[in-house]
PDB file of C-alpha atoms in Angstrom:
ATOM      1  CA  MET A   1     -32.246  18.083 -32.337  1.00 61.00           C
ATOM      2  CA  ARG A   2     -35.216  17.734 -34.690  1.00 72.00           C
ATOM      3  CA  GLY A   3     -35.689  14.100 -35.703  1.00 73.00           C
ATOM      4  CA  GLN A   4     -33.015  12.935 -33.268  1.00 86.00           C
ATOM      5  CA  VAL A   5     -33.798  10.265 -30.676  1.00 92.00           C
ATOM      6  CA  LEU A   6     -32.605  11.362 -27.232  1.00 96.00           C
ATOM      7  CA  ALA A   7     -32.527  10.010 -23.686  1.00 96.00           C
ATOM      8  CA  VAL A   8     -34.471  11.692 -20.900  1.00 96.00           C
ATOM      9  CA  LYS A   9     -33.671  11.232 -17.219  1.00 96.00           C
ATOM     10  CA  VAL A  10     -36.865  11.800 -15.227  1.00 96.00           C
ATOM     11  CA  ILE A  11     -36.500  12.881 -11.593  1.00 96.00           C
ATOM     12  CA  SER A  12     -39.725  12.900  -9.603  1.00 96.00           C
ATOM     13  CA  LYS A  13     -40.283  16.026  -7.535  1.00 94.00           C
ATOM     14  CA  ALA A  14     -42.057  13.839  -4.990  1.00 94.00           C
ATOM     15  CA  LYS A  15     -38.605  12.511  -4.068  1.00 91.00           C
ATOM     16  CA  MET A  16     -37.111  16.001  -3.830  1.00 92.00           C
ATOM     17  CA  THR A  17     -38.360  16.584  -0.313  1.00 90.00           C
ATOM     18  CA  THR A  18     -35.325  18.262   1.261  1.00 91.00           C
ATOM     19  CA  ALA A  19     -33.158  21.250   0.447  1.00 90.00           C
ATOM     20  CA  ILE A  20     -30.226  18.860  -0.037  1.00 88.00           C
ATOM     21  CA  SER A  21     -32.058  16.716  -2.610  1.00 91.00           C
ATOM     22  CA  ILE A  22     -33.146  19.813  -4.536  1.00 92.00           C
ATOM     23  CA  GLU A  23     -29.587  21.162  -4.523  1.00 93.00           C
ATOM     24  CA  ASP A  24     -28.267  17.761  -5.706  1.00 92.00           C
ATOM     25  CA  VAL A  25     -30.449  17.938  -8.827  1.00 94.00           C
ATOM     26  CA  ARG A  26     -29.498  21.557  -9.499  1.00 95.00           C
ATOM     27  CA  ARG A  27     -25.818  20.687  -9.146  1.00 95.00           C
ATOM     28  CA  GLU A  28     -26.120  17.695 -11.510  1.00 96.00           C
ATOM     29  CA  VAL A  29     -27.654  19.911 -14.194  1.00 96.00           C
ATOM     30  CA  LYS A  30     -25.038  22.611 -13.609  1.00 96.00           C
ATOM     31  CA  ILE A  31     -22.188  20.082 -13.952  1.00 96.00           C
ATOM     32  CA  LEU A  32     -23.616  18.510 -17.114  1.00 95.00           C
ATOM     33  CA  LYS A  33     -24.138  21.952 -18.621  1.00 94.00           C
ATOM     34  CA  ALA A  34     -20.654  23.156 -17.648  1.00 93.00           C
ATOM     35  CA  LEU A  35     -18.717  20.065 -18.765  1.00 93.00           C
ATOM     36  CA  SER A  36     -18.393  19.766 -22.512  1.00 87.00           C
ATOM     37  CA  GLY A  37     -15.971  18.795 -25.216  1.00 87.00           C
ATOM     38  CA  HIS A  38     -14.906  15.239 -24.350  1.00 95.00           C
ATOM     39  CA  SER A  39     -15.745  12.284 -26.577  1.00 95.00           C
ATOM     40  CA  ASN A  40     -16.293   9.910 -23.635  1.00 97.00           C
ATOM     41  CA  LEU A  41     -18.696  12.208 -21.807  1.00 97.00           C
ATOM     42  CA  VAL A  42     -22.450  11.885 -22.340  1.00 97.00           C
ATOM     43  CA  LYS A  43     -23.691  14.914 -24.280  1.00 96.00           C
ATOM     44  CA  PHE A  44     -26.097  17.189 -22.417  1.00 97.00           C
ATOM     45  CA  TYR A  45     -28.788  19.014 -24.394  1.00 96.00           C
ATOM     46  CA  ASP A  46     -31.209  20.647 -21.987  1.00 96.00           C
ATOM     47  CA  ALA A  47     -33.080  20.459 -18.689  1.00 96.00           C
ATOM     48  CA  CYS A  48     -36.656  21.456 -17.945  1.00 96.00           C
ATOM     49  CA  GLU A  49     -39.393  20.794 -15.429  1.00 95.00           C
ATOM     50  CA  ASP A  50     -43.136  20.680 -14.878  1.00 95.00           C
ATOM     51  CA  ALA A  51     -45.262  20.348 -11.761  1.00 93.00           C
ATOM     52  CA  LEU A  52     -44.320  16.689 -11.264  1.00 95.00           C
ATOM     53  CA  ASN A  53     -40.807  16.080 -12.589  1.00 96.00           C
ATOM     54  CA  VAL A  54     -37.433  17.450 -13.610  1.00 96.00           C
ATOM     55  CA  TYR A  55     -36.271  16.282 -17.048  1.00 97.00           C
ATOM     56  CA  ILE A  56     -32.603  16.056 -18.061  1.00 97.00           C
ATOM     57  CA  ILE A  57     -32.229  15.580 -21.825  1.00 97.00           C
ATOM     58  CA  MET A  58     -29.069  13.855 -23.074  1.00 96.00           C
ATOM     59  CA  GLU A  59     -27.738  11.851 -25.992  1.00 96.00           C
ATOM     60  CA  LEU A  60     -29.088   8.318 -26.274  1.00 97.00           C
ATOM     61  CA  CYS A  61     -26.529   5.538 -25.738  1.00 97.00           C
ATOM     62  CA  GLU A  62     -27.931   2.320 -27.201  1.00 96.00           C
ATOM     63  CA  GLY A  63     -25.038  -0.043 -26.532  1.00 97.00           C
ATOM     64  CA  GLY A  64     -25.840  -0.890 -22.913  1.00 97.00           C
ATOM     65  CA  GLU A  65     -23.758  -0.778 -19.748  1.00 98.00           C
ATOM     66  CA  LEU A  66     -20.138  -1.807 -19.361  1.00 97.00           C
ATOM     67  CA  LEU A  67     -21.373  -4.175 -16.639  1.00 96.00           C
ATOM     68  CA  ASP A  68     -23.535  -6.049 -19.164  1.00 96.00           C
ATOM     69  CA  ARG A  69     -20.598  -6.454 -21.538  1.00 96.00           C
ATOM     70  CA  ILE A  70     -18.418  -7.795 -18.739  1.00 95.00           C
ATOM     71  CA  LEU A  71     -21.092 -10.389 -17.932  1.00 94.00           C
ATOM     72  CA  SER A  72     -21.564 -11.282 -21.617  1.00 93.00           C
ATOM     73  CA  ARG A  73     -17.839 -12.078 -21.808  1.00 90.00           C
ATOM     74  CA  GLY A  74     -18.063 -14.559 -18.971  1.00 88.00           C
ATOM     75  CA  GLY A  75     -17.161 -12.064 -16.277  1.00 88.00           C
ATOM     76  CA  ARG A  76     -13.806 -10.736 -17.463  1.00 90.00           C
ATOM     77  CA  TYR A  77     -11.882  -9.104 -20.306  1.00 95.00           C
ATOM     78  CA  THR A  78      -8.574 -10.002 -21.878  1.00 95.00           C
ATOM     79  CA  GLU A  79      -5.753  -7.606 -20.999  1.00 96.00           C
ATOM     80  CA  ASP A  80      -5.742  -6.053 -24.463  1.00 95.00           C
ATOM     81  CA  ASP A  81      -9.494  -5.467 -24.424  1.00 96.00           C
ATOM     82  CA  ALA A  82      -9.358  -4.164 -20.852  1.00 97.00           C
ATOM     83  CA  LYS A  83      -6.740  -1.599 -21.905  1.00 97.00           C
ATOM     84  CA  VAL A  84      -9.134  -0.155 -24.486  1.00 96.00           C
ATOM     85  CA  ILE A  85     -11.811   0.264 -21.811  1.00 98.00           C
ATOM     86  CA  ILE A  86      -9.519   1.682 -19.130  1.00 98.00           C
ATOM     87  CA  LYS A  87      -7.908   4.155 -21.526  1.00 97.00           C
ATOM     88  CA  GLN A  88     -11.332   5.669 -22.241  1.00 97.00           C
ATOM     89  CA  ILE A  89     -12.236   5.758 -18.542  1.00 98.00           C
ATOM     90  CA  LEU A  90      -8.980   7.460 -17.573  1.00 98.00           C
ATOM     91  CA  SER A  91      -9.255   9.981 -20.388  1.00 96.00           C
ATOM     92  CA  VAL A  92     -12.681  11.245 -19.321  1.00 98.00           C
ATOM     93  CA  VAL A  93     -11.825  11.093 -15.601  1.00 98.00           C
ATOM     94  CA  ALA A  94      -8.664  13.146 -16.211  1.00 97.00           C
ATOM     95  CA  PHE A  95     -10.800  15.671 -18.090  1.00 96.00           C
ATOM     96  CA  CYS A  96     -13.309  15.930 -15.219  1.00 97.00           C
ATOM     97  CA  HIS A  97     -10.578  16.301 -12.598  1.00 96.00           C
ATOM     98  CA  LEU A  98      -8.790  19.048 -14.526  1.00 94.00           C
ATOM     99  CA  GLN A  99     -12.086  20.925 -14.711  1.00 95.00           C
ATOM    100  CA  GLY A 100     -12.551  20.586 -10.950  1.00 96.00           C
ATOM    101  CA  VAL A 101     -15.274  17.923 -10.987  1.00 97.00           C
ATOM    102  CA  VAL A 102     -15.141  14.747  -8.889  1.00 98.00           C
ATOM    103  CA  HIS A 103     -17.634  12.094 -10.055  1.00 98.00           C
ATOM    104  CA  ARG A 104     -17.929  10.077  -6.810  1.00 98.00           C
ATOM    105  CA  ASP A 105     -19.830   7.157  -8.359  1.00 98.00           C
ATOM    106  CA  LEU A 106     -17.569   5.561 -10.952  1.00 99.00           C
ATOM    107  CA  LYS A 107     -18.682   1.976 -11.625  1.00 98.00           C
ATOM    108  CA  PRO A 108     -19.379  -0.212 -14.693  1.00 98.00           C
ATOM    109  CA  GLU A 109     -23.089   0.665 -14.591  1.00 98.00           C
ATOM    110  CA  ASN A 110     -22.253   4.333 -15.198  1.00 98.00           C
ATOM    111  CA  PHE A 111     -20.375   3.749 -18.443  1.00 98.00           C
ATOM    112  CA  LEU A 112     -22.597   3.232 -21.478  1.00 98.00           C
ATOM    113  CA  PHE A 113     -21.621   2.243 -25.018  1.00 98.00           C
ATOM    114  CA  SER A 114     -22.850   4.555 -27.761  1.00 97.00           C
ATOM    115  CA  THR A 115     -23.902   1.656 -29.997  1.00 97.00           C
ATOM    116  CA  ARG A 116     -24.025  -2.141 -29.892  1.00 96.00           C
ATOM    117  CA  ASP A 117     -20.926  -2.332 -32.063  1.00 96.00           C
ATOM    118  CA  GLU A 118     -18.066  -4.268 -30.452  1.00 93.00           C
ATOM    119  CA  HIS A 119     -15.731  -1.287 -30.807  1.00 93.00           C
ATOM    120  CA  SER A 120     -18.222   1.397 -29.796  1.00 97.00           C
ATOM    121  CA  PRO A 121     -16.875   4.254 -27.653  1.00 97.00           C
ATOM    122  CA  MET A 122     -18.074   4.576 -24.063  1.00 98.00           C
ATOM    123  CA  LYS A 123     -19.775   7.513 -22.385  1.00 98.00           C
ATOM    124  CA  LEU A 124     -19.607   8.447 -18.706  1.00 98.00           C
ATOM    125  CA  ILE A 125     -23.080   9.168 -17.301  1.00 97.00           C
ATOM    126  CA  ASP A 126     -24.895   9.943 -14.034  1.00 96.00           C
ATOM    127  CA  PHE A 127     -23.435  12.984 -12.322  1.00 96.00           C
ATOM    128  CA  GLY A 128     -26.079  12.852  -9.596  1.00 94.00           C
ATOM    129  CA  LEU A 129     -23.464  12.426  -6.855  1.00 96.00           C
ATOM    130  CA  SER A 130     -20.789  14.570  -8.487  1.00 97.00           C
ATOM    131  CA  ASP A 131     -19.523  17.861  -7.142  1.00 97.00           C
ATOM    132  CA  PHE A 132     -17.282  20.782  -7.992  1.00 96.00           C
ATOM    133  CA  ILE A 133     -14.039  20.755  -6.021  1.00 96.00           C
ATOM    134  CA  ARG A 134     -11.146  23.205  -5.699  1.00 92.00           C
ATOM    135  CA  PRO A 135      -7.584  21.832  -6.040  1.00 89.00           C
ATOM    136  CA  ASP A 136      -6.947  22.233  -2.289  1.00 88.00           C
ATOM    137  CA  GLU A 137     -10.414  21.186  -1.077  1.00 94.00           C
ATOM    138  CA  ARG A 138     -11.422  18.036   0.852  1.00 97.00           C
ATOM    139  CA  LEU A 139     -14.982  16.679   0.856  1.00 98.00           C
ATOM    140  CA  ASN A 140     -16.525  14.863   3.833  1.00 97.00           C
ATOM    141  CA  ASP A 141     -19.890  13.345   2.881  1.00 95.00           C
ATOM    142  CA  ILE A 142     -20.002   9.576   2.358  1.00 97.00           C
ATOM    143  CA  VAL A 143     -21.515   8.899  -1.072  1.00 96.00           C
ATOM    144  CA  GLY A 144     -21.040   6.348  -3.831  1.00 96.00           C
ATOM    145  CA  SER A 145     -21.515   2.616  -4.302  1.00 96.00           C
ATOM    146  CA  ALA A 146     -20.077   0.444  -1.531  1.00 97.00           C
ATOM    147  CA  TYR A 147     -17.914  -1.841  -3.700  1.00 98.00           C
ATOM    148  CA  TYR A 148     -16.212   1.151  -5.340  1.00 98.00           C
ATOM    149  CA  VAL A 149     -15.869   3.586  -2.429  1.00 98.00           C
ATOM    150  CA  ALA A 150     -12.344   4.634  -1.389  1.00 99.00           C
ATOM    151  CA  PRO A 151     -11.005   4.313   2.184  1.00 99.00           C
ATOM    152  CA  GLU A 152     -10.609   8.078   2.590  1.00 99.00           C
ATOM    153  CA  VAL A 153     -14.299   8.564   1.717  1.00 99.00           C
ATOM    154  CA  LEU A 154     -15.162   6.411   4.734  1.00 98.00           C
ATOM    155  CA  HIS A 155     -12.783   8.586   6.778  1.00 98.00           C
ATOM    156  CA  ARG A 156     -14.704  11.653   5.537  1.00 98.00           C
ATOM    157  CA  SER A 157     -11.750  13.484   3.993  1.00 98.00           C
ATOM    158  CA  TYR A 158     -11.225  13.015   0.266  1.00 98.00           C
ATOM    159  CA  SER A 159     -10.697  14.627  -3.118  1.00 98.00           C
ATOM    160  CA  THR A 160     -10.340  13.453  -6.728  1.00 98.00           C
ATOM    161  CA  GLU A 161      -8.103  10.556  -5.634  1.00 98.00           C
ATOM    162  CA  ALA A 162     -11.281   8.742  -4.547  1.00 99.00           C
ATOM    163  CA  ASP A 163     -12.313   8.439  -8.202  1.00 99.00           C
ATOM    164  CA  MET A 164      -8.979   6.806  -8.995  1.00 99.00           C
ATOM    165  CA  TRP A 165      -9.611   4.125  -6.359  1.00 99.00           C
ATOM    166  CA  SER A 166     -12.897   3.378  -8.153  1.00 99.00           C
ATOM    167  CA  VAL A 167     -11.019   3.066 -11.464  1.00 99.00           C
ATOM    168  CA  GLY A 168      -8.736   0.564  -9.729  1.00 99.00           C
ATOM    169  CA  VAL A 169     -11.737  -1.503  -8.623  1.00 99.00           C
ATOM    170  CA  ILE A 170     -13.158  -1.457 -12.168  1.00 99.00           C
ATOM    171  CA  THR A 171      -9.800  -2.559 -13.612  1.00 99.00           C
ATOM    172  CA  TYR A 172      -9.531  -5.392 -11.070  1.00 98.00           C
ATOM    173  CA  ILE A 173     -13.011  -6.612 -12.060  1.00 98.00           C
ATOM    174  CA  LEU A 174     -12.248  -6.388 -15.787  1.00 98.00           C
ATOM    175  CA  LEU A 175      -9.084  -8.465 -15.421  1.00 98.00           C
ATOM    176  CA  CYS A 176     -10.223 -11.207 -13.051  1.00 96.00           C
ATOM    177  CA  GLY A 177     -14.027 -11.141 -12.975  1.00 95.00           C
ATOM    178  CA  SER A 178     -14.444 -10.642  -9.229  1.00 95.00           C
ATOM    179  CA  ARG A 179     -14.570  -7.709  -6.827  1.00 96.00           C
ATOM    180  CA  PRO A 180     -11.444  -6.877  -4.796  1.00 97.00           C
ATOM    181  CA  PHE A 181     -13.514  -6.144  -1.673  1.00 97.00           C
ATOM    182  CA  TRP A 182     -16.581  -8.212  -0.886  1.00 94.00           C
ATOM    183  CA  ALA A 183     -18.953  -8.967   1.976  1.00 96.00           C
ATOM    184  CA  ARG A 184     -22.638  -9.759   2.420  1.00 95.00           C
ATOM    185  CA  THR A 185     -23.482  -6.424   4.022  1.00 97.00           C
ATOM    186  CA  GLU A 186     -22.584  -2.813   3.295  1.00 97.00           C
ATOM    187  CA  SER A 187     -20.846  -2.468   6.656  1.00 97.00           C
ATOM    188  CA  GLY A 188     -18.881  -5.627   5.874  1.00 98.00           C
ATOM    189  CA  ILE A 189     -17.801  -4.213   2.511  1.00 98.00           C
ATOM    190  CA  PHE A 190     -16.647  -1.018   4.217  1.00 98.00           C
ATOM    191  CA  ARG A 191     -14.583  -3.033   6.725  1.00 98.00           C
ATOM    192  CA  SER A 192     -13.001  -4.928   3.846  1.00 98.00           C
ATOM    193  CA  VAL A 193     -12.162  -1.687   2.018  1.00 98.00           C
ATOM    194  CA  LEU A 194     -10.512  -0.292   5.148  1.00 98.00           C
ATOM    195  CA  ARG A 195      -8.650  -3.400   6.324  1.00 97.00           C
ATOM    196  CA  ALA A 196      -8.300  -6.044   3.599  1.00 97.00           C
ATOM    197  CA  ASP A 197      -5.867  -6.258   0.698  1.00 96.00           C
ATOM    198  CA  PRO A 198      -6.952  -7.358  -2.804  1.00 97.00           C
ATOM    199  CA  ASN A 199      -6.164 -10.958  -3.732  1.00 96.00           C
ATOM    200  CA  PHE A 200      -3.590 -11.268  -6.511  1.00 97.00           C
ATOM    201  CA  ASP A 201      -2.715 -14.916  -5.838  1.00 94.00           C
ATOM    202  CA  ASP A 202      -5.707 -16.870  -7.135  1.00 93.00           C
ATOM    203  CA  SER A 203      -6.556 -17.589 -10.775  1.00 91.00           C
ATOM    204  CA  PRO A 204      -6.377 -15.866 -13.208  1.00 95.00           C
ATOM    205  CA  TRP A 205      -3.791 -13.473 -11.730  1.00 97.00           C
ATOM    206  CA  ALA A 206      -0.893 -15.876 -12.363  1.00 95.00           C
ATOM    207  CA  SER A 207      -1.454 -15.439 -16.112  1.00 96.00           C
ATOM    208  CA  ILE A 208      -1.837 -11.654 -15.967  1.00 97.00           C
ATOM    209  CA  SER A 209       1.168  -9.463 -16.747  1.00 97.00           C
ATOM    210  CA  PRO A 210       3.241  -7.882 -13.949  1.00 97.00           C
ATOM    211  CA  GLU A 211       2.546  -4.461 -15.505  1.00 97.00           C
ATOM    212  CA  ALA A 212      -1.222  -4.953 -15.215  1.00 98.00           C
ATOM    213  CA  LYS A 213      -0.935  -6.068 -11.594  1.00 98.00           C
ATOM    214  CA  ASP A 214       1.290  -3.103 -10.764  1.00 98.00           C
ATOM    215  CA  PHE A 215      -1.225  -0.784 -12.440  1.00 98.00           C
ATOM    216  CA  VAL A 216      -4.085  -2.071 -10.276  1.00 99.00           C
ATOM    217  CA  LYS A 217      -2.008  -2.055  -7.084  1.00 98.00           C
ATOM    218  CA  ARG A 218      -0.992   1.568  -7.624  1.00 98.00           C
ATOM    219  CA  LEU A 219      -4.645   2.551  -7.950  1.00 99.00           C
ATOM    220  CA  LEU A 220      -5.800   0.462  -4.980  1.00 99.00           C
ATOM    221  CA  ASN A 221      -3.206   1.975  -2.649  1.00 98.00           C
ATOM    222  CA  LYS A 222      -5.001   2.840   0.594  1.00 98.00           C
ATOM    223  CA  ASP A 223      -2.750   5.892   0.958  1.00 98.00           C
ATOM    224  CA  TYR A 224      -4.383   8.331  -1.464  1.00 98.00           C
ATOM    225  CA  ARG A 225      -1.175  10.401  -1.584  1.00 96.00           C
ATOM    226  CA  LYS A 226       0.600   7.489  -3.295  1.00 96.00           C
ATOM    227  CA  ARG A 227      -2.242   6.701  -5.691  1.00 98.00           C
ATOM    228  CA  MET A 228      -1.798   7.550  -9.361  1.00 97.00           C
ATOM    229  CA  THR A 229      -3.697  10.444 -10.885  1.00 97.00           C
ATOM    230  CA  ALA A 230      -5.562   9.765 -14.134  1.00 97.00           C
ATOM    231  CA  ALA A 231      -2.790  11.447 -16.140  1.00 95.00           C
ATOM    232  CA  GLN A 232      -0.126   9.383 -14.361  1.00 95.00           C
ATOM    233  CA  ALA A 233      -2.108   6.199 -14.981  1.00 96.00           C
ATOM    234  CA  LEU A 234      -2.230   6.964 -18.708  1.00 94.00           C
ATOM    235  CA  SER A 235       1.587   7.109 -18.716  1.00 93.00           C
ATOM    236  CA  HIS A 236       1.941   3.802 -16.809  1.00 94.00           C
ATOM    237  CA  PRO A 237       3.895   1.032 -18.629  1.00 94.00           C
ATOM    238  CA  TRP A 238       0.747  -1.126 -18.910  1.00 96.00           C
ATOM    239  CA  LEU A 239      -0.897   1.499 -21.134  1.00 94.00           C
ATOM    240  CA  ARG A 240       2.183   3.076 -22.662  1.00 82.00           C
ATOM    241  CA  ASP A 241       2.005   1.073 -25.892  1.00 70.00           C
ATOM    242  CA  GLU A 242      -1.614   2.110 -26.431  1.00 59.00           C
ATOM    243  CA  CYS A 243      -0.636   5.540 -27.803  1.00 69.00           C
ATOM    244  CA  CYS A 244      -2.462   7.266 -24.963  1.00 72.00           C
ATOM    245  CA  PRO A 245      -2.015  11.035 -25.044  1.00 79.00           C
ATOM    246  CA  VAL A 246      -1.191  12.152 -21.501  1.00 86.00           C
ATOM    247  CA  PRO A 247      -3.483  15.065 -20.546  1.00 89.00           C
ATOM    248  CA  LEU A 248      -2.607  18.104 -18.461  1.00 88.00           C
ATOM    249  CA  ASP A 249      -2.633  17.182 -14.764  1.00 88.00           C
ATOM    250  CA  ILE A 250      -3.796  19.608 -12.064  1.00 85.00           C
ATOM    251  CA  LEU A 251      -1.279  17.837  -9.794  1.00 85.00           C
ATOM    252  CA  VAL A 252       1.493  19.788 -11.555  1.00 85.00           C
ATOM    253  CA  PHE A 253      -0.058  23.057 -10.418  1.00 79.00           C
ATOM    254  CA  LYS A 254      -0.462  21.749  -6.862  1.00 80.00           C
ATOM    255  CA  LEU A 255       3.203  20.716  -6.759  1.00 77.00           C
ATOM    256  CA  VAL A 256       4.405  24.070  -8.089  1.00 74.00           C
ATOM    257  CA  LYS A 257       2.256  25.873  -5.532  1.00 72.00           C
ATOM    258  CA  ALA A 258       3.691  23.716  -2.732  1.00 71.00           C
ATOM    259  CA  HIS A 259       7.231  24.264  -4.035  1.00 60.00           C
ATOM    260  CA  LEU A 260       6.855  28.046  -4.019  1.00 65.00           C
ATOM    261  CA  ARG A 261       5.642  27.943  -0.425  1.00 66.00           C
ATOM    262  CA  SER A 262       8.390  25.604   0.782  1.00 61.00           C
ATOM    263  CA  THR A 263      11.538  26.560   2.707  1.00 66.00           C
ATOM    264  CA  PRO A 264      14.951  26.828   0.967  1.00 68.00           C
ATOM    265  CA  PHE A 265      16.072  23.671   2.808  1.00 56.00           C
ATOM    266  CA  LYS A 266      13.090  21.691   1.533  1.00 55.00           C
ATOM    267  CA  ARG A 267      13.674  22.948  -2.007  1.00 58.00           C
ATOM    268  CA  ALA A 268      17.285  21.774  -1.851  1.00 58.00           C
ATOM    269  CA  ALA A 269      16.178  18.361  -0.576  1.00 53.00           C
ATOM    270  CA  LEU A 270      13.622  18.014  -3.378  1.00 50.00           C
ATOM    271  CA  LYS A 271      16.250  18.968  -5.950  1.00 58.00           C
ATOM    272  CA  ALA A 272      18.481  16.189  -4.644  1.00 50.00           C
ATOM    273  CA  LEU A 273      15.611  13.682  -4.745  1.00 49.00           C
ATOM    274  CA  SER A 274      14.797  14.636  -8.346  1.00 53.00           C
ATOM    275  CA  ARG A 275      18.040  12.961  -9.428  1.00 58.00           C
ATOM    276  CA  ALA A 276      16.572   9.617  -8.337  1.00 53.00           C
ATOM    277  CA  ILE A 277      13.484   9.909 -10.555  1.00 66.00           C
ATOM    278  CA  THR A 278      12.398   6.654 -12.226  1.00 75.00           C
ATOM    279  CA  GLU A 279      11.917   6.179 -15.962  1.00 72.00           C
ATOM    280  CA  ASP A 280       8.123   6.028 -15.527  1.00 78.00           C
ATOM    281  CA  GLU A 281       8.110   9.264 -13.540  1.00 78.00           C
ATOM    282  CA  LEU A 282      10.349  10.900 -16.133  1.00 79.00           C
ATOM    283  CA  ILE A 283       7.978  10.011 -18.983  1.00 82.00           C
ATOM    284  CA  TYR A 284       5.051  11.538 -17.091  1.00 83.00           C
ATOM    285  CA  ALA A 285       7.063  14.639 -16.124  1.00 84.00           C
ATOM    286  CA  ARG A 286       8.264  15.161 -19.696  1.00 84.00           C
ATOM    287  CA  ALA A 287       4.683  14.932 -20.999  1.00 86.00           C
ATOM    288  CA  GLN A 288       3.492  17.543 -18.493  1.00 86.00           C
ATOM    289  CA  TYR A 289       6.474  19.770 -19.307  1.00 85.00           C
ATOM    290  CA  ASN A 290       5.654  19.695 -23.023  1.00 88.00           C
ATOM    291  CA  LEU A 291       1.973  20.465 -22.347  1.00 87.00           C
ATOM    292  CA  LEU A 292       3.091  23.687 -20.633  1.00 86.00           C
ATOM    293  CA  GLN A 293       4.701  24.756 -23.936  1.00 84.00           C
ATOM    294  CA  PRO A 294       8.177  25.781 -22.717  1.00 83.00           C
ATOM    295  CA  SER A 295      10.185  28.482 -24.451  1.00 79.00           C
ATOM    296  CA  SER A 296      11.775  27.276 -27.693  1.00 77.00           C
ATOM    297  CA  GLN A 297      14.857  29.369 -26.893  1.00 78.00           C
ATOM    298  CA  ASP A 298      15.853  28.242 -23.407  1.00 80.00           C
ATOM    299  CA  GLY A 299      13.216  25.639 -22.446  1.00 81.00           C
ATOM    300  CA  ARG A 300      11.970  27.681 -19.503  1.00 83.00           C
ATOM    301  CA  ILE A 301       8.388  27.837 -18.275  1.00 83.00           C
ATOM    302  CA  CYS A 302       7.003  31.116 -16.944  1.00 82.00           C
ATOM    303  CA  ILE A 303       3.816  31.976 -15.070  1.00 79.00           C
ATOM    304  CA  GLU A 304       2.049  32.781 -18.326  1.00 84.00           C
ATOM    305  CA  ASN A 305       2.691  29.220 -19.558  1.00 85.00           C
ATOM    306  CA  PHE A 306       0.761  27.844 -16.590  1.00 81.00           C
ATOM    307  CA  ARG A 307      -2.064  30.309 -17.137  1.00 82.00           C
ATOM    308  CA  MET A 308      -2.385  29.559 -20.845  1.00 86.00           C
ATOM    309  CA  ALA A 309      -2.241  25.783 -20.310  1.00 85.00           C
ATOM    310  CA  LEU A 310      -5.229  25.925 -17.970  1.00 84.00           C
ATOM    311  CA  LEU A 311      -7.182  28.425 -20.054  1.00 83.00           C
ATOM    312  CA  GLN A 312      -6.696  26.365 -23.225  1.00 84.00           C
ATOM    313  CA  ASN A 313      -8.284  23.385 -21.453  1.00 84.00           C
ATOM    314  CA  SER A 314     -10.938  25.376 -19.624  1.00 83.00           C
ATOM    315  CA  THR A 315     -14.697  24.777 -19.669  1.00 87.00           C
ATOM    316  CA  ASP A 316     -17.382  26.514 -17.630  1.00 87.00           C
ATOM    317  CA  ALA A 317     -16.870  23.786 -15.019  1.00 88.00           C
ATOM    318  CA  MET A 318     -13.347  25.028 -14.347  1.00 87.00           C
ATOM    319  CA  LYS A 319     -14.780  28.441 -13.519  1.00 84.00           C
ATOM    320  CA  GLU A 320     -17.506  26.968 -11.284  1.00 87.00           C
ATOM    321  CA  SER A 321     -14.969  24.888  -9.348  1.00 87.00           C
ATOM    322  CA  ARG A 322     -12.604  27.870  -8.987  1.00 83.00           C
ATOM    323  CA  THR A 323      -9.750  25.732 -10.275  1.00 83.00           C
ATOM    324  CA  LEU A 324      -8.284  28.817 -11.928  1.00 77.00           C
ATOM    325  CA  ASP A 325      -7.751  30.307  -8.456  1.00 80.00           C
ATOM    326  CA  ILE A 326      -4.672  28.112  -8.122  1.00 77.00           C
ATOM    327  CA  LEU A 327      -2.925  30.455 -10.566  1.00 71.00           C
ATOM    328  CA  SER A 328      -2.965  33.207  -7.957  1.00 71.00           C
ATOM    329  CA  ALA A 329      -0.406  31.184  -5.986  1.00 58.00           C
ATOM    330  CA  VAL A 330       1.764  30.262  -8.979  1.00 55.00           C
TER     331      VAL A 330
END
């Protein structure tokens, strides 16, 4: 690091007055230290403290916030430019979710550009509200920024799907320049999130492709069970031509676990339903199948394939979140 200019996040100990606030800082450092190896993730170097402050030392991103670039473009992006942004967001979010980390504060202000260059890569920052989460775990504390918070967060029962709602809000803003849920007060915003539907009728939505609108709608689905995962979103038709590699999805492991615990009748019903799979679903399923490295002889996938797929993508965060525990049920 000698001669390198770095960024330092300074957290005053005067504000760390409760056990919860102290634990929040410890968890942020632990997450930053445990997560590594993704090009769209801010690089963590070290953390230290003195009598007054805690210091988190990270790479310096000099290109400014995504929010500033949106504003500099008159409030919105073209579809092609928005795809470049969303692909990077989904890639790093998929990485975090596979490792068992939910960010809980995805918004344009928390994506920084490395440089001022027009084509600079983005970095996800600020894990102050993030947490480790097991594949079968639900969180219940209401955190995040009001405009980007998911309905299930307000109902105090949520998981990684809440981050995908936030990605949907960001995409909506990029494409049309306005927020999908708005009010003058925080309580009003929350009511809008719970009850209102995004507007796709006014300008400029008439000139936006059906694929882009479908992409946003599938992320802003109030039923989190029907919302796309980050890996599924990367295989959506709107992004399919962008040569997006589809990453391993923890959802596959959840589905296999549920299948093994299901009754013979339910398994038969699911087998029948699989014949009605759509082309989009097939593309996603084929990508996940190939990531599990099936046998070259008969195309089968065994338990060891699942284990190796997770271990090959594992960071220390995956161990902290106990994501690997899901293998005990596979």
